[in-house]
Coordinates of C-alpha atoms in Angstrom, one line a residue:
M1 CA 21.6 -7.5 17.0
I2 CA 18.8 -6.8 14.5
T3 CA 15.2 -7.4 15.7
T4 CA 11.6 -6.2 16.0
K5 CA 11.3 -6.8 19.5
F6 CA 11.5 -3.0 20.1
R7 CA 12.1 -1.6 23.6
S8 CA 10.8 1.8 22.8
E9 CA 7.0 2.8 22.7
R10 CA 7.9 5.7 20.2
L11 CA 9.4 5.6 16.8
E12 CA 12.0 8.1 17.3
D13 CA 13.3 6.3 20.2
A14 CA 13.2 3.0 18.1
V15 CA 15.4 4.7 15.5
A16 CA 17.9 5.9 18.4
D17 CA 18.0 2.4 19.8
A18 CA 18.5 0.9 16.5
W19 CA 21.7 3.0 15.5
R20 CA 23.3 3.7 18.7
G21 CA 26.7 2.6 18.5
R22 CA 26.4 2.3 14.8
E23 CA 26.2 5.5 13.7
K24 CA 29.0 5.3 11.2
S25 CA 27.0 2.5 9.5
P26 CA 25.5 2.5 6.2
C27 CA 21.7 3.5 6.6
F28 CA 20.4 4.0 3.4
W29 CA 21.2 4.2 -0.4
W30 CA 20.5 7.7 -2.1
Q31 CA 21.2 8.5 -5.6
G32 CA 24.4 6.3 -6.1
E33 CA 25.9 6.6 -2.6
W34 CA 25.5 5.4 1.1
W35 CA 24.5 7.9 3.6
S36 CA 25.5 6.9 7.3
A37 CA 23.1 6.8 10.1
E38 CA 25.1 9.8 11.5
R39 CA 24.4 11.9 8.4
L40 CA 20.7 11.0 8.7
L41 CA 20.4 12.0 12.3
A42 CA 22.3 15.0 11.8
L43 CA 19.8 16.3 9.0
A44 CA 17.0 15.4 11.6
D45 CA 18.6 17.4 14.1
D46 CA 18.7 20.5 11.6
C47 CA 14.9 19.7 10.7
E48 CA 14.1 19.6 14.5
A49 CA 15.5 23.2 14.9
K50 CA 13.8 24.6 12.0
L51 CA 10.3 23.0 13.2
K52 CA 10.9 24.5 16.7
G53 CA 11.5 27.9 15.3
A54 CA 8.5 27.8 13.2
G55 CA 6.4 27.0 16.2
F56 CA 5.7 23.4 15.9
G57 CA 5.0 21.6 18.6
R58 CA 3.2 18.8 20.5
G59 CA 0.3 17.4 18.7
Q60 CA 1.1 19.5 15.5
R61 CA 1.2 18.2 12.1
V62 CA 3.2 18.9 9.0
A63 CA 1.9 17.8 5.4
V64 CA 4.7 16.2 3.3
L65 CA 4.5 16.3 -0.4
L66 CA 8.0 15.0 -1.4
P67 CA 8.8 11.7 -3.0
N68 CA 10.8 9.1 -1.1
S69 CA 14.0 10.8 0.0
P70 CA 16.7 11.6 3.1
M71 CA 14.5 14.4 3.8
V72 CA 11.1 12.4 4.4
H73 CA 13.1 10.2 6.8
A74 CA 14.5 13.1 8.6
L75 CA 11.6 15.4 8.8
S76 CA 9.6 12.4 10.2
I77 CA 12.2 11.9 13.0
A78 CA 12.1 15.6 13.9
C79 CA 8.1 15.7 13.9
W80 CA 8.3 12.7 16.4
R81 CA 10.8 14.1 18.6
L82 CA 8.9 17.3 19.1
G83 CA 5.5 15.1 20.0
G84 CA 4.1 15.8 16.3
A85 CA 3.1 13.9 13.2
V86 CA 3.6 13.7 9.7
A87 CA 1.1 13.4 6.9
P88 CA 2.4 12.3 3.7
L89 CA 0.4 13.4 0.5
N90 CA 0.6 12.6 -3.2
A91 CA 3.1 15.3 -4.6
R92 CA 1.9 14.5 -8.1
T93 CA -1.6 15.5 -7.1
G94 CA -0.6 19.1 -6.8
V95 CA -1.1 21.5 -4.0
A96 CA -4.3 23.1 -5.7
N97 CA -6.2 19.5 -5.8
L98 CA -5.0 19.0 -2.0
I99 CA -6.5 22.2 -0.6
N100 CA -9.6 20.4 1.0
T101 CA -7.1 17.5 2.5
I102 CA -4.8 20.3 3.9
K103 CA -7.3 22.2 5.5
M104 CA -8.8 19.2 6.9
L105 CA -5.4 18.2 8.5
D106 CA -5.0 21.6 10.0
V107 CA -1.2 21.6 9.4
N108 CA 1.5 24.1 10.5
A109 CA 3.2 24.0 7.1
V110 CA 3.3 22.1 3.9
V111 CA 6.6 20.9 2.8
L112 CA 7.2 20.5 -0.5
T113 CA 10.0 20.6 -3.5
E114 CA 10.9 23.8 -5.3
E115 CA 9.3 22.8 -8.5
S116 CA 5.8 21.9 -6.8
C117 CA 6.0 25.2 -4.8
K118 CA 6.5 27.1 -8.0
K119 CA 3.4 25.6 -9.5
A120 CA 1.3 26.6 -6.4
D121 CA 2.4 30.0 -6.9
G122 CA -0.5 32.5 -6.7
F123 CA -2.9 29.9 -5.6
P124 CA -4.8 31.2 -2.6
I125 CA -3.8 28.9 0.4
D126 CA -3.4 29.9 4.1
F127 CA -0.8 27.5 4.9
P128 CA 3.0 28.1 4.9
L129 CA 4.5 26.5 1.7
V130 CA 8.2 25.2 2.8
A131 CA 10.1 24.5 -0.5
T132 CA 13.2 22.3 0.1
T133 CA 15.6 20.0 -1.8
L134 CA 15.3 15.9 -1.2
E135 CA 18.7 16.1 0.7
G136 CA 18.1 19.3 2.8
P137 CA 18.5 21.1 4.7
L138 CA 15.0 22.6 5.5
P139 CA 14.8 26.6 5.3
S140 CA 13.3 28.7 8.1
W141 CA 9.7 29.7 8.0
Q142 CA 6.8 31.0 10.4
G143 CA 4.3 28.2 11.1
R144 CA 0.5 28.3 11.5
M145 CA -0.8 26.9 15.0
G146 CA -3.3 24.3 14.1
K147 CA -5.4 22.8 17.1
P148 CA -3.4 20.2 18.7
E149 CA -4.1 16.4 18.9
D150 CA -2.9 13.3 20.6
E151 CA 0.9 13.5 20.7
K152 CA 0.6 9.7 20.4
T153 CA -0.2 10.1 16.7
A154 CA 2.8 9.5 14.4
V155 CA 1.5 9.3 10.8
I156 CA -1.9 10.7 9.2
F157 CA -2.6 8.9 5.9
S158 CA -5.0 10.4 3.8
T159 CA -7.4 8.7 1.3
S160 CA -10.5 9.8 -0.5
G161 CA -13.7 8.4 1.1
T162 CA -16.5 6.6 -1.0
S163 CA -18.0 10.0 -1.3
G164 CA -14.9 11.4 -2.7
L165 CA -14.3 13.7 0.4
P166 CA -11.1 13.5 2.1
K167 CA -10.7 10.8 4.8
A168 CA -7.4 10.4 6.8
V169 CA -6.4 7.4 9.0
I170 CA -4.5 8.1 12.4
C171 CA -1.7 5.7 12.7
L172 CA -0.4 6.0 16.5
H173 CA 3.3 5.0 17.4
S174 CA 1.9 2.1 19.2
N175 CA -0.2 0.9 16.0
I176 CA 3.0 0.9 14.0
I177 CA 5.3 -0.7 16.4
G178 CA 2.6 -2.9 17.3
N179 CA 2.3 -4.1 13.6
L180 CA 6.0 -4.5 13.0
T181 CA 6.8 -6.5 16.3
P182 CA 5.6 -9.7 15.0
I183 CA 7.0 -9.5 11.5
S184 CA 10.6 -11.0 11.9
D185 CA 8.8 -14.3 13.5
H186 CA 6.0 -14.1 11.1
I187 CA 8.4 -14.1 8.0
P188 CA 11.7 -15.7 9.0
G189 CA 14.7 -14.3 7.3
L190 CA 13.2 -10.8 6.3
V191 CA 14.7 -9.1 9.2
K192 CA 18.3 -9.8 9.6
E193 CA 21.6 -7.8 9.6
E194 CA 22.3 -8.4 6.2
S195 CA 18.9 -7.3 4.6
V196 CA 18.8 -4.5 2.4
F197 CA 15.1 -3.4 1.5
L198 CA 13.8 -1.6 -1.6
N199 CA 12.1 1.5 -0.6
V200 CA 10.5 2.4 -3.9
L201 CA 6.5 2.5 -3.0
P202 CA 5.4 6.1 -2.5
N203 CA 5.5 7.2 1.2
F204 CA 1.7 8.5 1.2
H205 CA 1.1 4.9 0.9
T206 CA 0.9 3.0 4.1
F207 CA 2.6 -0.2 2.8
G208 CA 5.4 1.6 1.5
C209 CA 5.8 4.0 4.1
I210 CA 5.9 1.3 6.9
I211 CA 7.1 -1.7 5.6
A212 CA 9.5 -0.6 3.2
G213 CA 10.8 2.7 4.7
I214 CA 10.0 2.7 8.7
L215 CA 10.8 -1.0 9.5
P216 CA 14.3 -1.1 8.1
L217 CA 14.8 2.4 9.7
I218 CA 13.7 1.4 13.4
A219 CA 15.2 -2.3 13.2
G220 CA 18.6 -0.9 12.0
M221 CA 18.8 -2.7 8.5
K222 CA 19.7 -1.0 5.2
Q223 CA 17.4 0.5 2.6
A224 CA 17.8 1.7 -1.2
I225 CA 15.5 4.7 -1.5
V226 CA 14.3 5.4 -4.8
P227 CA 12.1 8.4 -5.4
N228 CA 9.9 7.1 -8.2
F229 CA 9.6 3.6 -9.6
V230 CA 9.9 4.8 -13.3
P231 CA 11.8 4.8 -15.2
V232 CA 12.5 1.2 -14.2
D233 CA 16.1 1.2 -15.2
N234 CA 16.7 3.6 -12.3
T235 CA 15.0 1.1 -10.0
V236 CA 17.1 -1.9 -11.3
A237 CA 20.4 0.1 -11.1
A238 CA 19.5 1.1 -7.3
I239 CA 18.7 -2.7 -7.0
K240 CA 22.2 -3.5 -7.9
G241 CA 23.9 -0.7 -6.8
A242 CA 22.7 -1.2 -3.2
G243 CA 22.6 -4.9 -3.2
V244 CA 18.9 -4.9 -2.6
N245 CA 17.9 -8.5 -1.4
K246 CA 14.4 -7.6 0.1
I247 CA 11.8 -6.2 -2.1
I248 CA 8.5 -5.0 -0.9
A249 CA 5.9 -4.1 -3.8
V250 CA 2.6 -3.8 -5.3
P251 CA 1.5 -6.5 -7.9
T252 CA 1.5 -3.6 -10.5
I253 CA 5.3 -2.9 -9.7
M254 CA 6.2 -6.4 -10.0
S255 CA 4.6 -6.9 -13.4
F256 CA 6.4 -3.7 -14.7
L257 CA 9.8 -4.6 -13.1
L258 CA 9.6 -8.3 -14.2
G259 CA 8.4 -7.0 -17.7
A260 CA 11.5 -4.9 -18.2
L261 CA 13.8 -7.6 -17.3
A262 CA 12.2 -10.1 -19.7
K263 CA 12.7 -7.4 -22.4
K264 CA 16.4 -7.4 -21.7
G265 CA 16.7 -11.1 -20.9
E266 CA 18.2 -9.9 -17.7
R267 CA 18.0 -11.8 -14.2
L268 CA 18.6 -10.4 -11.0
R269 CA 20.8 -12.3 -8.3
G270 CA 20.7 -12.1 -4.6
I271 CA 16.8 -11.4 -4.1
E272 CA 15.9 -13.4 -0.9
H273 CA 12.6 -12.1 -0.5
V274 CA 9.7 -10.6 -2.6
V275 CA 6.8 -9.5 -0.4
T276 CA 3.7 -8.1 -2.0
G277 CA 0.7 -6.4 -0.8
G278 CA -1.9 -3.4 -1.6
D279 CA -3.8 -5.2 -4.3
R280 CA -4.7 -8.9 -5.3
L281 CA -1.7 -10.8 -7.0
N282 CA -2.1 -12.5 -10.0
I283 CA -0.6 -15.7 -9.3
Q284 CA 1.0 -16.0 -12.9
L285 CA 3.4 -13.7 -11.7
D286 CA 4.9 -16.0 -9.6
K287 CA 6.5 -18.2 -12.3
R288 CA 8.0 -15.2 -13.7
C289 CA 9.3 -13.9 -10.5
K290 CA 11.1 -17.0 -10.1
E291 CA 12.6 -17.1 -13.6
Y292 CA 14.0 -13.5 -13.4
L293 CA 14.5 -12.8 -9.5
G294 CA 15.3 -16.5 -8.6
V295 CA 12.4 -16.5 -5.7
G296 CA 8.6 -16.9 -5.4
I297 CA 6.3 -14.1 -4.1
I298 CA 5.1 -14.2 -0.6
E299 CA 1.8 -12.6 -0.8
G300 CA 0.5 -10.6 2.3
Y301 CA -2.6 -8.3 3.0
G302 CA -3.4 -5.2 4.8
L303 CA -5.2 -1.9 5.2
T304 CA -4.1 1.5 6.2
E305 CA -6.6 1.3 9.3
C306 CA -4.3 -1.8 10.4
S307 CA -1.0 0.1 10.1
P308 CA -0.9 -1.8 7.7
V309 CA -0.4 -5.4 7.4
V310 CA -3.1 -8.0 8.5
A311 CA -1.8 -11.2 7.3
A312 CA 0.9 -12.6 5.1
N313 CA 2.3 -16.1 3.9
R314 CA 5.4 -17.1 6.0
T315 CA 7.9 -18.6 3.5
E316 CA 8.1 -19.8 -0.1
D317 CA 7.9 -23.4 1.3
T318 CA 4.8 -23.2 3.6
R319 CA 2.8 -20.5 1.6
K320 CA -0.7 -21.3 -0.2
L321 CA -0.7 -19.6 -3.6
G322 CA -4.1 -17.6 -3.8
T323 CA -4.1 -17.0 -0.2
V324 CA -2.9 -14.1 1.8
G325 CA -1.4 -16.3 4.4
L326 CA -1.9 -16.4 8.3
P327 CA -2.9 -13.4 10.4
F328 CA -0.2 -11.7 12.1
A329 CA 0.3 -12.6 15.9
G330 CA -1.8 -10.2 18.0
Y331 CA -5.0 -10.1 15.8
E332 CA -8.3 -11.5 16.7
V333 CA -10.4 -12.2 13.6
Q334 CA -14.3 -12.5 13.1
I335 CA -16.4 -13.4 10.2
R336 CA -19.8 -11.3 10.0
D337 CA -22.5 -11.5 7.3
R338 CA -23.7 -8.3 5.5
E339 CA -25.8 -7.3 8.5
N340 CA -22.6 -7.4 10.9
K341 CA -24.0 -10.6 12.6
L342 CA -21.4 -13.0 13.6
I343 CA -21.1 -16.1 11.6
G344 CA -18.7 -19.1 11.7
L345 CA -14.9 -18.6 11.3
H346 CA -14.8 -20.9 8.2
D347 CA -18.0 -19.3 6.6
E348 CA -17.7 -16.8 3.8
G349 CA -18.2 -13.4 5.1
V350 CA -16.7 -10.1 5.8
L351 CA -13.7 -9.8 7.8
W352 CA -13.3 -8.2 11.2
V353 CA -10.0 -7.6 13.0
K354 CA -8.8 -6.5 16.2
G355 CA -5.4 -6.0 17.6
P356 CA -2.7 -3.6 18.6
S357 CA -2.3 -2.1 14.9
V358 CA -6.0 -1.4 14.5
V359 CA -5.9 2.4 14.7
P360 CA -8.3 4.4 16.8
G361 CA -10.3 6.0 13.9
Y362 CA -10.3 8.7 11.1
F363 CA -8.9 12.0 12.1
R364 CA -11.7 14.5 13.2
D365 CA -14.2 12.2 11.2
E366 CA -16.8 10.7 13.7
V367 CA -19.2 9.6 10.7
N368 CA -16.7 7.3 8.9
T369 CA -15.4 6.3 12.4
K370 CA -18.6 5.0 13.6
D371 CA -19.3 3.4 10.1
R372 CA -16.0 1.1 10.1
F373 CA -15.3 0.7 13.9
R374 CA -17.3 -1.1 16.5
G375 CA -15.4 -0.4 19.7
E376 CA -11.9 -2.0 19.1
W377 CA -13.2 -4.0 16.0
F378 CA -12.7 -2.9 12.6
N379 CA -14.7 -3.7 9.4
T380 CA -12.2 -4.4 6.6
G381 CA -15.0 -4.7 4.1
D382 CA -13.3 -7.6 2.5
V383 CA -15.3 -10.8 2.0
V384 CA -12.8 -13.6 2.8
R385 CA -12.9 -17.5 3.2
I386 CA -10.6 -19.0 6.1
D387 CA -9.4 -22.4 5.4
D388 CA -8.9 -25.2 8.3
D389 CA -5.1 -24.2 8.5
G390 CA -6.1 -20.7 9.1
Y391 CA -5.1 -19.1 5.8
I392 CA -7.2 -16.3 4.4
K393 CA -8.3 -16.0 0.9
I394 CA -9.7 -12.8 -0.3
V395 CA -12.7 -13.4 -2.3
D396 CA -13.2 -9.9 -2.9
R397 CA -14.1 -6.4 -1.8
A398 CA -17.6 -6.4 -0.5
T399 CA -18.1 -3.2 -2.7
D400 CA -16.8 -4.8 -5.6
I401 CA -19.1 -7.9 -5.9
I402 CA -21.3 -8.0 -8.8
I403 CA -25.0 -9.0 -8.2
V404 CA -26.7 -10.5 -11.1
S405 CA -30.2 -11.2 -10.8
G406 CA -29.5 -11.6 -7.2
F407 CA -26.7 -13.9 -7.5
N408 CA -23.3 -12.6 -6.2
V409 CA -20.6 -12.6 -8.6
Y410 CA -17.1 -12.4 -7.3
P411 CA -14.8 -10.6 -10.0
Q412 CA -11.7 -12.3 -9.0
E413 CA -13.4 -15.8 -10.1
V414 CA -14.2 -14.5 -13.4
E415 CA -10.9 -13.0 -13.7
A416 CA -9.2 -16.2 -12.7
V417 CA -10.8 -18.0 -15.4
L418 CA -10.2 -15.4 -18.1
C419 CA -6.4 -15.3 -17.1
S420 CA -6.3 -19.0 -17.8
H421 CA -6.9 -18.5 -21.3
P422 CA -3.5 -18.8 -23.1
A423 CA -4.1 -15.4 -24.8
V424 CA -4.8 -13.2 -21.8
H425 CA -2.3 -11.2 -19.9
A426 CA -4.4 -9.7 -17.4
A427 CA -8.5 -9.3 -16.9
V428 CA -10.4 -7.2 -14.8
A429 CA -14.1 -7.8 -14.2
V430 CA -16.5 -5.2 -13.0
G431 CA -20.4 -4.7 -13.1
E432 CA -22.5 -2.7 -15.4
K433 CA -26.0 -1.5 -14.4
N434 CA -28.7 -3.6 -16.4
N435 CA -32.5 -2.6 -16.3
V436 CA -33.3 -6.5 -16.4
A437 CA -30.7 -8.5 -14.2
G438 CA -29.7 -5.2 -12.1
E439 CA -26.0 -5.8 -13.2
L440 CA -24.2 -7.5 -15.8
V441 CA -20.5 -8.7 -16.0
K442 CA -18.4 -6.9 -18.2
A443 CA -14.5 -7.6 -18.4
F444 CA -11.6 -5.7 -19.7
I445 CA -8.8 -7.8 -21.2
I446 CA -5.0 -7.2 -21.9
L447 CA -3.8 -9.6 -24.5
N448 CA -0.2 -11.4 -24.4
E449 CA 2.0 -9.7 -26.9
G450 CA 1.3 -11.0 -30.1
A451 CA -1.7 -13.1 -29.1
E452 CA -5.0 -12.7 -30.5
A453 CA -8.5 -13.6 -29.2
T454 CA -12.1 -12.3 -30.0
P455 CA -14.8 -11.4 -27.2
K456 CA -17.0 -14.3 -28.5
E457 CA -14.0 -17.0 -28.1
L458 CA -13.4 -15.6 -24.7
M459 CA -17.2 -15.6 -23.5
E460 CA -17.3 -19.3 -24.9
Y461 CA -14.4 -20.2 -22.6
C462 CA -16.1 -18.7 -20.0
K463 CA -19.3 -20.5 -20.5
E464 CA -17.4 -23.8 -20.1
R465 CA -16.0 -22.8 -16.8
L466 CA -18.4 -20.5 -15.3
A467 CA -22.3 -20.5 -14.1
H468 CA -24.2 -18.8 -16.8
Y469 CA -24.7 -15.7 -14.7
K470 CA -21.1 -15.3 -13.9
V471 CA -20.0 -15.2 -17.8
P472 CA -19.1 -11.9 -19.1
R473 CA -21.6 -10.5 -21.5
K474 CA -19.6 -7.7 -22.7
I475 CA -15.6 -7.9 -23.3
G476 CA -13.2 -5.0 -24.2
F477 CA -9.7 -5.1 -25.1
V478 CA -7.1 -2.4 -23.6
T479 CA -3.5 -1.8 -23.8
E480 CA -3.5 -0.7 -19.9
Y481 CA -5.8 -0.1 -17.0
P482 CA -6.5 3.2 -15.2
L483 CA -4.4 3.0 -12.1
S484 CA -4.2 5.0 -8.6
P485 CA -1.0 6.7 -7.8
T486 CA -0.2 3.5 -5.5
G487 CA -0.8 1.2 -8.5
K488 CA -4.1 0.0 -7.8
I489 CA -6.5 -0.6 -10.8
L490 CA -9.4 2.1 -10.6
R491 CA -12.5 -0.3 -11.2
R492 CA -14.6 2.8 -10.7
E493 CA -13.0 4.1 -13.9
L494 CA -13.6 0.8 -15.7
R495 CA -17.2 1.0 -14.7
K496 CA -17.7 4.0 -16.6
M497 CA -16.0 2.8 -19.9
K498 CA -18.4 1.6 -22.4
I499 CA -18.1 -1.4 -24.3
E500 CA -20.6 -2.2 -27.3
K501 CA -22.9 -5.0 -26.8
Q502 CA -21.4 -8.1 -28.5
Q503 CA -23.5 -11.0 -30.1

């Protein structure tokens, strides 16, 4: 029976429980063929032996610079069995640009592809570089002994902090299992024996790693592992070849996927769930999703510090478009003002959460931990409104709010108005410093193919629908937005982009 009511407290034990007696069953689709659970576990056995030989032990860490692949799963299982943790990093960043992060993580070794290893050749680094293929096996190496940490740690996700310095989130086994346990009840039909998940989001992204990768692995479901989303045709081929019926994605990926299908006039059949998170959803995508995939989008919301899901809509019938749904079971929520004072649950304010999947803090980083955590409570940094039914609407990131002459302007509201214009495909609003008003609103627009509009026309359109201080004073046209490796729009880069003042 497929379930997320896990009997085990550790992930490696949950994997063993899920596939016990089903070792010959297909576990994941990789490069056009099914791997059995037996084949995966044999690779994990080999990884475990190599790790032991390298001196890897309890509380140690291995940095993983690999795309989604059998090796990522096998190496993770092996590290967990030995009481250690994996630290997935973005391979495209390159070893040279990850030196400070790797030093901070104090790892036993850095596992990467042969190509990445060659690019790092000659670069001074005191950590063993272990080159491997994506199907294994691992070579032997002599590891370095980092200072051991809590063996309850399963995965460490690294991000850059607001200062640009590396920051790493400690996800315990209990955090991940605590987050996945309620998912089968919260989203009915997502977890079942016939489920085939699309695992295409990068493994250094908590949503991809945990929901698209670890969830099917420890619940005994199948998954199609795709190393990179592009070229999109490869992803579509994997969906068809593996019979994927559960798509876990960020909105940017859905936009590209639906765009590729639209160009070919192609529709995919058999999709049962499309779940998005990681960034705000343009609800116009929902209509296109129904047209080309046959189902609407279930939007959720989470943060790495929550391992990762906080809330999600339950079903297509009960969802409220424009909200991220109801909190997962086990969460307590509070709304606080900017001074961290408790206010009413239905007042607009910053969301704080507490629950079994909230992590203990940042890796060896007391400053950032004290800044965001208060005991068991975590400050999400997101301004929300919770309606009478408990559905959460993300108003904006507290750090993204634009303050014009002392008035708060939420970019999401401006963007929604701009996107309602028939010529506009996408819009992003950001603040620009201004000597008089403090900040003013500027917007970057992607037009629909073949459509035309002028900045003046769009400003007039906004004036009819927004308070005067919310109207963009500058509008620029772009063909694409700067994106992070996980597909999030980099607003900080847009803030730097100049738009000539328009009359």
